[in-house]
Tab-separated table of C-alpha atoms and ligand atoms in Angstrom:
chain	number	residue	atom	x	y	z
A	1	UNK	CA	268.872	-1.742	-75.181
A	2	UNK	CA	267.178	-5.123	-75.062
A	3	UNK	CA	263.769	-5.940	-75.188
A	4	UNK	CA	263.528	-7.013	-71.699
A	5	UNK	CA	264.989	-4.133	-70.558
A	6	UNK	CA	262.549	-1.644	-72.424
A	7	UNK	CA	259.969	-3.774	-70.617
A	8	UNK	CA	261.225	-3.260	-67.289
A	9	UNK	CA	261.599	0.550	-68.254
A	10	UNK	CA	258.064	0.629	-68.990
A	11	UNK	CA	256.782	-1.489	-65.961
A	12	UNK	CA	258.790	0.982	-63.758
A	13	UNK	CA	257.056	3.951	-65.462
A	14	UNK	CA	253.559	2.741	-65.319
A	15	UNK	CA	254.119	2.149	-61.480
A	16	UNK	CA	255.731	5.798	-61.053
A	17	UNK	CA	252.698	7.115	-62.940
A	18	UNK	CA	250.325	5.672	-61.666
A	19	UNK	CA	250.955	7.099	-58.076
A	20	UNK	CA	251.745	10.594	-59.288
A	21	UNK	CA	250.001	13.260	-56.365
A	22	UNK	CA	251.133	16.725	-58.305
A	23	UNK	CA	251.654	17.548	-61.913
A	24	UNK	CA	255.118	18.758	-60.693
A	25	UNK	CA	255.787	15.040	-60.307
A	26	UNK	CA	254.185	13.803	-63.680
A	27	UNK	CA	256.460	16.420	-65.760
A	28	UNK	CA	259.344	14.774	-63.863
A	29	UNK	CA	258.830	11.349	-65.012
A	30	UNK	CA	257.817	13.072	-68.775
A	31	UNK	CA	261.380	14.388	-68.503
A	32	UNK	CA	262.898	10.958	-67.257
A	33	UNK	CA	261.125	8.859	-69.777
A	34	UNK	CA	260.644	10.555	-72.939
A	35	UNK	CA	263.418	13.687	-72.126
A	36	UNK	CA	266.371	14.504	-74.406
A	37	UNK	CA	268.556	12.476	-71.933
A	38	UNK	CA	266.256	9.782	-71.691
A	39	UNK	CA	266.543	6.005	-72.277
A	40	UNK	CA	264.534	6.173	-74.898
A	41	UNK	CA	265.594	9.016	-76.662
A	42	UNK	CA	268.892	7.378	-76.996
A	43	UNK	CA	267.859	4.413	-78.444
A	44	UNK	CA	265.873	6.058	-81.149
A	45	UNK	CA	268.992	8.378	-81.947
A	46	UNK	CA	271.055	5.406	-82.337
A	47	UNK	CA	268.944	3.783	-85.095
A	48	UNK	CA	270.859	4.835	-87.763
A	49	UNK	CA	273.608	2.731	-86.480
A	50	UNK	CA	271.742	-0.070	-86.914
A	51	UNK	CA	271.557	-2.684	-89.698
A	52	UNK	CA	268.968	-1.858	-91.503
A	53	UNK	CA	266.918	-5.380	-90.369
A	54	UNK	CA	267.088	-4.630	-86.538
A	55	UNK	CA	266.586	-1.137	-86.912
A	56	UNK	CA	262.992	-1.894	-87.931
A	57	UNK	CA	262.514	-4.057	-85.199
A	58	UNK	CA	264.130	-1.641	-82.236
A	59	UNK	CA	261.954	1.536	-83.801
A	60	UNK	CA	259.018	-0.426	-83.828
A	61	UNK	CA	259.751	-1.658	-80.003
A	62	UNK	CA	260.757	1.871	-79.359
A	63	UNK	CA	258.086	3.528	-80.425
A	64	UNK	CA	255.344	1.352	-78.922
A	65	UNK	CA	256.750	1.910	-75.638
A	66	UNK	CA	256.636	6.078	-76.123
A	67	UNK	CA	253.304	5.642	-77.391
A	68	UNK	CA	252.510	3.820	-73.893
A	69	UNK	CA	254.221	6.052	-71.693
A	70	UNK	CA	252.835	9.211	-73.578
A	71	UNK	CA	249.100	7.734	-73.100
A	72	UNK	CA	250.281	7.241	-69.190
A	73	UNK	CA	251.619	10.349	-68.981
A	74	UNK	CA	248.207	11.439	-70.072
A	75	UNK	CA	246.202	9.876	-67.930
A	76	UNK	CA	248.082	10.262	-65.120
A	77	UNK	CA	248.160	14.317	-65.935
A	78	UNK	CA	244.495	14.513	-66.282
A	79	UNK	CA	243.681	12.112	-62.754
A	80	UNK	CA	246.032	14.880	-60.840
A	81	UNK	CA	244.112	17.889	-62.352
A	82	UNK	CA	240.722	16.354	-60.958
A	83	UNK	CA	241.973	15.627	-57.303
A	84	UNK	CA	241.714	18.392	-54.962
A	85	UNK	CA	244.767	20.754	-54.382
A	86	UNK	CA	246.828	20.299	-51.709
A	87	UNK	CA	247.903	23.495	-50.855
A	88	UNK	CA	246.552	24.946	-47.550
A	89	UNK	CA	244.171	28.400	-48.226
A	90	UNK	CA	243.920	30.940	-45.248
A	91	UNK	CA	239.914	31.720	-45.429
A	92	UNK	CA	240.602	35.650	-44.176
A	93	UNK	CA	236.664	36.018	-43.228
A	94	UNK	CA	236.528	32.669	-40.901
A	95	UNK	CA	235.864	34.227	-37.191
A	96	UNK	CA	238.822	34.470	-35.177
A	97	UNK	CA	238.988	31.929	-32.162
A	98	UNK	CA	237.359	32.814	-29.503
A	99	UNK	CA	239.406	32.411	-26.174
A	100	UNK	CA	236.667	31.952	-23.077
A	101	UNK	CA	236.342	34.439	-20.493
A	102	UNK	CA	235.196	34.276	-17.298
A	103	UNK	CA	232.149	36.857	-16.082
A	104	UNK	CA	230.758	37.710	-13.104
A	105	UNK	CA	227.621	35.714	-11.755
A	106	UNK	CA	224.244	37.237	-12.316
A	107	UNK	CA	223.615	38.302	-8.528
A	108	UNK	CA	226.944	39.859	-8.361
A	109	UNK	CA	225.784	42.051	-11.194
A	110	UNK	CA	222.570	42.554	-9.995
A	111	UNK	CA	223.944	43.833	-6.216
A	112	UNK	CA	226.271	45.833	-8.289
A	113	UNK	CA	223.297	47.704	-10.380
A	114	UNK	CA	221.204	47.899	-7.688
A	115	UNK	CA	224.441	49.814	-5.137
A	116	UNK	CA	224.770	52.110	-8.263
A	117	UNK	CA	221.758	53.131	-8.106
A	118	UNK	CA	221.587	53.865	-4.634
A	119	UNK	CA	224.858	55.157	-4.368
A	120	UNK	CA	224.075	57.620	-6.974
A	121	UNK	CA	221.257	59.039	-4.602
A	122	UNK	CA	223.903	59.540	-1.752
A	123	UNK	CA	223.812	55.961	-0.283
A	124	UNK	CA	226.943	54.617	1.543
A	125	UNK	CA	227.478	50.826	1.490
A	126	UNK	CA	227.977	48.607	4.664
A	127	UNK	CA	228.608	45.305	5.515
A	128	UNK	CA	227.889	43.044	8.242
A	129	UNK	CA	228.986	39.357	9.044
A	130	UNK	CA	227.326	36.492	7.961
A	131	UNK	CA	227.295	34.927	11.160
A	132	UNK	CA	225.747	36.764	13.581
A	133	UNK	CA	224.538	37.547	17.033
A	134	UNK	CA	221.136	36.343	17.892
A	135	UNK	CA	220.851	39.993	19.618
A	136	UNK	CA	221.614	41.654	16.129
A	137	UNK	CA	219.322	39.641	14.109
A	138	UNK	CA	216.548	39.809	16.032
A	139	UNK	CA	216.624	40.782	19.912
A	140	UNK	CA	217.566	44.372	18.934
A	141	UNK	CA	215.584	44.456	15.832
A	142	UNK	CA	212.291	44.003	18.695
A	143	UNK	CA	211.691	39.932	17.704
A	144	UNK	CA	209.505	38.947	21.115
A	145	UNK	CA	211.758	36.067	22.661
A	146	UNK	CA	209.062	33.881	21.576
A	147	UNK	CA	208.561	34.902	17.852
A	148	UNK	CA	208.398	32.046	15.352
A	149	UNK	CA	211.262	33.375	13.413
A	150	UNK	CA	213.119	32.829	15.848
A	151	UNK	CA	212.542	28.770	15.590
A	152	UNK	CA	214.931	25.997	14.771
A	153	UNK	CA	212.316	25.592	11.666
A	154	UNK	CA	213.493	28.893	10.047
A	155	UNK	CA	216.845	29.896	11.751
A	156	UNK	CA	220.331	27.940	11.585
A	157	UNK	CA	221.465	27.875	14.670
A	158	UNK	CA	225.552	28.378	15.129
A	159	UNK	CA	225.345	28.360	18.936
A	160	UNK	CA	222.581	28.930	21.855
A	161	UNK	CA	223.184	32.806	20.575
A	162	UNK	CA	224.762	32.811	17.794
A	163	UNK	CA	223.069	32.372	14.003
A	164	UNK	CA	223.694	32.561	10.512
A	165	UNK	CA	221.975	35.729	9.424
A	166	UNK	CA	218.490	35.769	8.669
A	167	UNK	CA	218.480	38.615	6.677
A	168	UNK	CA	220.572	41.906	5.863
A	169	UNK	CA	218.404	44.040	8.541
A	170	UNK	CA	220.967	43.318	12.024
A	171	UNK	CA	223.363	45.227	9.861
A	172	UNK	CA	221.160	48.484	10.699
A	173	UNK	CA	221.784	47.645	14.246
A	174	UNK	CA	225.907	47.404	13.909
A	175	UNK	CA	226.109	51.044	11.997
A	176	UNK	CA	223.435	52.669	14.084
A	177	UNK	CA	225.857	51.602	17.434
A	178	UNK	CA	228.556	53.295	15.193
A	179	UNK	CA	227.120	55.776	13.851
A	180	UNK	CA	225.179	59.205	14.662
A	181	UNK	CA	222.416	60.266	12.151
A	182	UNK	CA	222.174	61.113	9.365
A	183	UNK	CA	222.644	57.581	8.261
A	184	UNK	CA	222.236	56.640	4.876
A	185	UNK	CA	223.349	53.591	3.951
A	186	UNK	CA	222.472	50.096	1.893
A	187	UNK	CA	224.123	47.101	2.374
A	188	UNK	CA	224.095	44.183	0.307
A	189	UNK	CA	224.920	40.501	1.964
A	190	UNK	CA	224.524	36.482	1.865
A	191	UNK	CA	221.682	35.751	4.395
A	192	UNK	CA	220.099	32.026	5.535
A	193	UNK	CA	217.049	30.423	5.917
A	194	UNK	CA	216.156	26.731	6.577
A	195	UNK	CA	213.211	26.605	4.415
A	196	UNK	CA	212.291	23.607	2.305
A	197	UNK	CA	213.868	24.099	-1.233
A	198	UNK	CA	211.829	24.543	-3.887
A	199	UNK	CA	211.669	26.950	-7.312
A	200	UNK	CA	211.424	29.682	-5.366
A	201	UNK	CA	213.320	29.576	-2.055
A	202	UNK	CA	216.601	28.403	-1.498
A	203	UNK	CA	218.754	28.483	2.059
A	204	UNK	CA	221.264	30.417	0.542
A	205	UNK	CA	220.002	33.840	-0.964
A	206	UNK	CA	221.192	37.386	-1.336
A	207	UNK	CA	219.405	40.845	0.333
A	208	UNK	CA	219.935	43.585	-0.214
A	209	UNK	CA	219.329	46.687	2.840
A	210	UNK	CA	218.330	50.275	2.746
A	211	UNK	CA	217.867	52.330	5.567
A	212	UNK	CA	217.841	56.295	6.392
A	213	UNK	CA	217.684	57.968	9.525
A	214	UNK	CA	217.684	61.797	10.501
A	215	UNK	CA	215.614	64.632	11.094
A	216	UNK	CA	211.826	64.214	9.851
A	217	UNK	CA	212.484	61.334	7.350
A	218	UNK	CA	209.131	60.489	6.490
A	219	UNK	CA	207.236	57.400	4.201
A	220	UNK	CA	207.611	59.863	1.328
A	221	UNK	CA	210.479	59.946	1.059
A	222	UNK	CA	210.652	55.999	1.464
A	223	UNK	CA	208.301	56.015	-1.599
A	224	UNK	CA	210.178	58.655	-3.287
A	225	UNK	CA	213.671	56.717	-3.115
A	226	UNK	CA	211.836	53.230	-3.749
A	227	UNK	CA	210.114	55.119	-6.943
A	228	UNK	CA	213.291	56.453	-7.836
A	229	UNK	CA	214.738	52.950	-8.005
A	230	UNK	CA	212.176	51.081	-9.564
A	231	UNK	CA	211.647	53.411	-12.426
A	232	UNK	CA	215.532	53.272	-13.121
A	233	UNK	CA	216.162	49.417	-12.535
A	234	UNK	CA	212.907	48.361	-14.550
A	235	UNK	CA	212.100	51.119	-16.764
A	236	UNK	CA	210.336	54.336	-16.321
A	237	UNK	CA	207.108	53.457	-16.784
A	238	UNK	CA	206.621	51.109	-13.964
A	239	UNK	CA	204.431	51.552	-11.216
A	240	UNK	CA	204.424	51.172	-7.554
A	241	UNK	CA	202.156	49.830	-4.512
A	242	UNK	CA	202.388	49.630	-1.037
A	243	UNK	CA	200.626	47.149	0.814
A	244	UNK	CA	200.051	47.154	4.503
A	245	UNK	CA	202.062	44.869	5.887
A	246	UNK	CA	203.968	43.504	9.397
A	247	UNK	CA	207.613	43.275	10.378
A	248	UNK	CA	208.884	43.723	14.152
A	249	UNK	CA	211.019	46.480	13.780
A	250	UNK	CA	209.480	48.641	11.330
A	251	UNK	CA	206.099	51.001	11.897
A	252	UNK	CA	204.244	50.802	9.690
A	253	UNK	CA	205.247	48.401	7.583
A	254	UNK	CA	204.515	47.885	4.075
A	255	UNK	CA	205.354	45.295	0.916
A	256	UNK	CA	206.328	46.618	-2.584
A	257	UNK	CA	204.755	45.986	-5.795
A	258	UNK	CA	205.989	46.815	-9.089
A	259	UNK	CA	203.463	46.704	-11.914
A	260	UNK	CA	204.444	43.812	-13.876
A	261	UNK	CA	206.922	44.774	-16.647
A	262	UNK	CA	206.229	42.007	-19.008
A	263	UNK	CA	202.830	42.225	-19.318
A	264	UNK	CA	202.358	45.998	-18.581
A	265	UNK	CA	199.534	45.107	-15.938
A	266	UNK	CA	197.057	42.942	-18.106
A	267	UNK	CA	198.370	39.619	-16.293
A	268	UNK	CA	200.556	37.202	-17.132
A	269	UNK	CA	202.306	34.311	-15.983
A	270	UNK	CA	204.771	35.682	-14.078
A	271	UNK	CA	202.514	38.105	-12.304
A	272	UNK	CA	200.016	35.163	-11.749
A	273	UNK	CA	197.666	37.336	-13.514
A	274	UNK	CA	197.621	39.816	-10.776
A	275	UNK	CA	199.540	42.376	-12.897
A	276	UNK	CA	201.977	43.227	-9.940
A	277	UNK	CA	204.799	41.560	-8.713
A	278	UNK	CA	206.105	41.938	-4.945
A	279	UNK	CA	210.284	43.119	-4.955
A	280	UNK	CA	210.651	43.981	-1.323
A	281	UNK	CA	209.577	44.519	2.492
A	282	UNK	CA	210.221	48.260	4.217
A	283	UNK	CA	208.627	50.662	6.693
A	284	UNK	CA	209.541	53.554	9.381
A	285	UNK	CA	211.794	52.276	11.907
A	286	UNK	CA	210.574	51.082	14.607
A	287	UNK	CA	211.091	53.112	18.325
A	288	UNK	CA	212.187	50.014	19.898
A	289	UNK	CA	214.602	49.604	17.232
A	290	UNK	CA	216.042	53.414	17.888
A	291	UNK	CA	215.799	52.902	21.789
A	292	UNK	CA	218.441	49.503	21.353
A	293	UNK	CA	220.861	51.598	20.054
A	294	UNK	CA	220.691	54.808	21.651
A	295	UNK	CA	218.946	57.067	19.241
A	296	UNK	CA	216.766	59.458	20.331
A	297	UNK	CA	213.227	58.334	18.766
A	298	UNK	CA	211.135	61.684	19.913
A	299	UNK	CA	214.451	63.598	17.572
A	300	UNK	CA	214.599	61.323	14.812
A	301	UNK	CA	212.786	59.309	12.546
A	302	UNK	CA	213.842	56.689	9.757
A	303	UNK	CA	213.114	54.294	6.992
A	304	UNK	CA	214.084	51.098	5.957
A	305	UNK	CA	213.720	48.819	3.240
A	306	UNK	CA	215.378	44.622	2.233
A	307	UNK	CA	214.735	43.511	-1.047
A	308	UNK	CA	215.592	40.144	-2.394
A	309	UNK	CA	218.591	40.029	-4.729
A	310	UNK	CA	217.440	36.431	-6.971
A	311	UNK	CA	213.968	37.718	-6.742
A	312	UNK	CA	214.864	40.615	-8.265
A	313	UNK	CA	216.921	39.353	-11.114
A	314	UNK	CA	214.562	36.365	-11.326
A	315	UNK	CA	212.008	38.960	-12.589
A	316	UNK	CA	214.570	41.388	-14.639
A	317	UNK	CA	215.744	38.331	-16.495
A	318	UNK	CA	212.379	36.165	-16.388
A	319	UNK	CA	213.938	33.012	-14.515
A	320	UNK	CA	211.467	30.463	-13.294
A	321	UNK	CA	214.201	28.627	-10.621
A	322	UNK	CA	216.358	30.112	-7.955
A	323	UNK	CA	218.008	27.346	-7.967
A	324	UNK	CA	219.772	28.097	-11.091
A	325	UNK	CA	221.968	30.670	-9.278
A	326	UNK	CA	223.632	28.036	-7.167
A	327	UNK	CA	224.307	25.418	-9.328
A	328	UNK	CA	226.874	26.517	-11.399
A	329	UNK	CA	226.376	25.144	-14.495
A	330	UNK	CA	228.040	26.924	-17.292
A	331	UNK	CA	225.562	26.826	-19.535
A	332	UNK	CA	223.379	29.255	-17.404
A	333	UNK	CA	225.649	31.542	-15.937
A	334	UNK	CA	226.644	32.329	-19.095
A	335	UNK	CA	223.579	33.537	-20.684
A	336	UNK	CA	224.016	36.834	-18.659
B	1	LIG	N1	214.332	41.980	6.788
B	1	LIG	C1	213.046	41.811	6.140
B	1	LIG	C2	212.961	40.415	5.560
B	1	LIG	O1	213.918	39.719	5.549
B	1	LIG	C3	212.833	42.821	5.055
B	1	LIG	C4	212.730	44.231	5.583
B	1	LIG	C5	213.846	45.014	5.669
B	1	LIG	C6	211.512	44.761	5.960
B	1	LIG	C7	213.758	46.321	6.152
B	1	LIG	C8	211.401	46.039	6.420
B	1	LIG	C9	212.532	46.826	6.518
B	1	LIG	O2	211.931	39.988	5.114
């Protein structure tokens, strides 16, 4: 072997080295370079064939170039043991991936807690359509022709006599026509208001119904049943009060306060430091009411009760924005 061609054997090495990734590959080139088969293992076991002048000269030659190589080999060992492994690690306690699921919206789970708990006191539920009969939302419900409800302001209009539901209470009219008492029903539904929009009202917004008519039904039992499910949709300490109040087809009427759940009654925020908070509108059915649909009102009597479905979850999950329920945005529905 020449001397050039020991030094292109050694250039080639120190390249090769150089851009070792794995000490798999550095023991490789050991084995190529300074192996039993190698170049230069062969030229040192040929020496002895040499005269004795040149075979100075070739081990000298020789054995600077393993000296090289071995220091590369070394260095090139030692800068693969410092860079980081290659080999891909399962991490057994990483999470697993989480696929997303969709959930149902907040006032669908509130109108389905709420029917539970009425169901589970013997309520039936009913529905009614969504656009309705002027007659059923208010003629038969005893709304004077002239009552401001009844205004373009509040009401959308459909046709000259037909609306989109003003609230869930026409829906009493529709099962009383089918039905004889008892009746004992709720019924949940999508009712409209033109109203300006704001934090707290929307034109879209959810009701939800009670009524119960049959033999000597009386406001106890109105305040037993709303007791009943206050204490098991907000907790069992909460208290109840009944305001006077005025609707046209209940007598009397009255508006519902809980006593504010957040702040126990001392006034908060949310209570506007009045310690109660108002959840719905109810009374004894009006005679008028009874007389549009054929029920005898000297043989029966009746409650009924609407309560707003955002209010209510508004306060159960202390939103400040009805809003947020129509929106859609991800970020909030998913919270609940
Ligand atoms: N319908 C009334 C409203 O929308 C609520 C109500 C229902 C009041 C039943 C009394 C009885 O405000």
């Amino acid at each position: 072997m020449s001397q050039d061609e020991i030094a292109d054997l050694l250039a080639e090495a120190e390249e090769l080295l150089e851009n070792c990734a794995s000490a798999e590959e550095v023991e490789a080139l050991r084995v190529k370079y300074l192996g039993r088969k190698s170049a230069l293992t062969a030229i040192l076991r040929g020496l002895k064939e040499l005269d004795a002048d040149k075979r100075v000269e070739v081990a000298r030659e020789a054995n600077l170039a393993k000296k090289k190589i071995e220091k590369w080999l070394a260095e090139a060992k030692q800068k693969v043991a410092a860079a980081p492994r290659q080999v891909t690690r399962i991490d057994h306690t990483l999470p697993g991936k989480r696929y997303p699921t969709g959930k149902l919206h907040l006032i669908t789970r509130t109108v389905d807690d709420i029917v539970d708990i009425f169901y589970g006191m013997g309520f039936e539920v009913a529905l009614g359509p969504e656009v309705e009969e002027e007659y059923y939302n208010f003629g038969a419900l005893n709304f004077p022709p002239d009552h401001p409800a009844r205004d373009m302001q509040d009401t959308f209009y459909v046709a000259d006599d037909v609306v989109l539901r003003t609230h869930t209470s026409p829906i009493q009219v529709r099962e009383f026509q089918k039905r004889k008492p008892p009746v004992r029903i709720i019924a949940p539904g999508r009712t409209y208001r033109q109203e300006a929009i704001s934090a707290r009202a929307y034109c879209v917004f959810y009701q939800l119904e009670g009524f119960y008519v049959d033999h000597r039904v009386t406001f106890a039992d109105l305040k037993g049943v709303l007791t009943a499910f206050a204490q098991q949709y907000f907790g069992a300490d909460v208290k109840l009060r009944f305001r006077p109040s005025f609707f046209p087809f209940t007598e009397p009427s009255a508006e519902v306060d809980i006593s504010c759940f957040l702040c126990q009654g001392r006034g908060c925020r949310i209570c506007k430091h009045t310690g109660w908070l108002e959840i719905l509108g109810c009374g004894m059915i009006h005679p008028n009411v009874f007389e549009a649909v054929g029920y005898d009102a000297e043989e029966y009597t009746g409650y009924a009760f609407g309560m707003g479905i955002e209010r209510i979850a508004m306060l159960k999950h202390k939103i400040d924005d009805i809003r947020l329920f129509y929106e859609n945005d991800i970020r909030f529905l998913s919270q609940f």
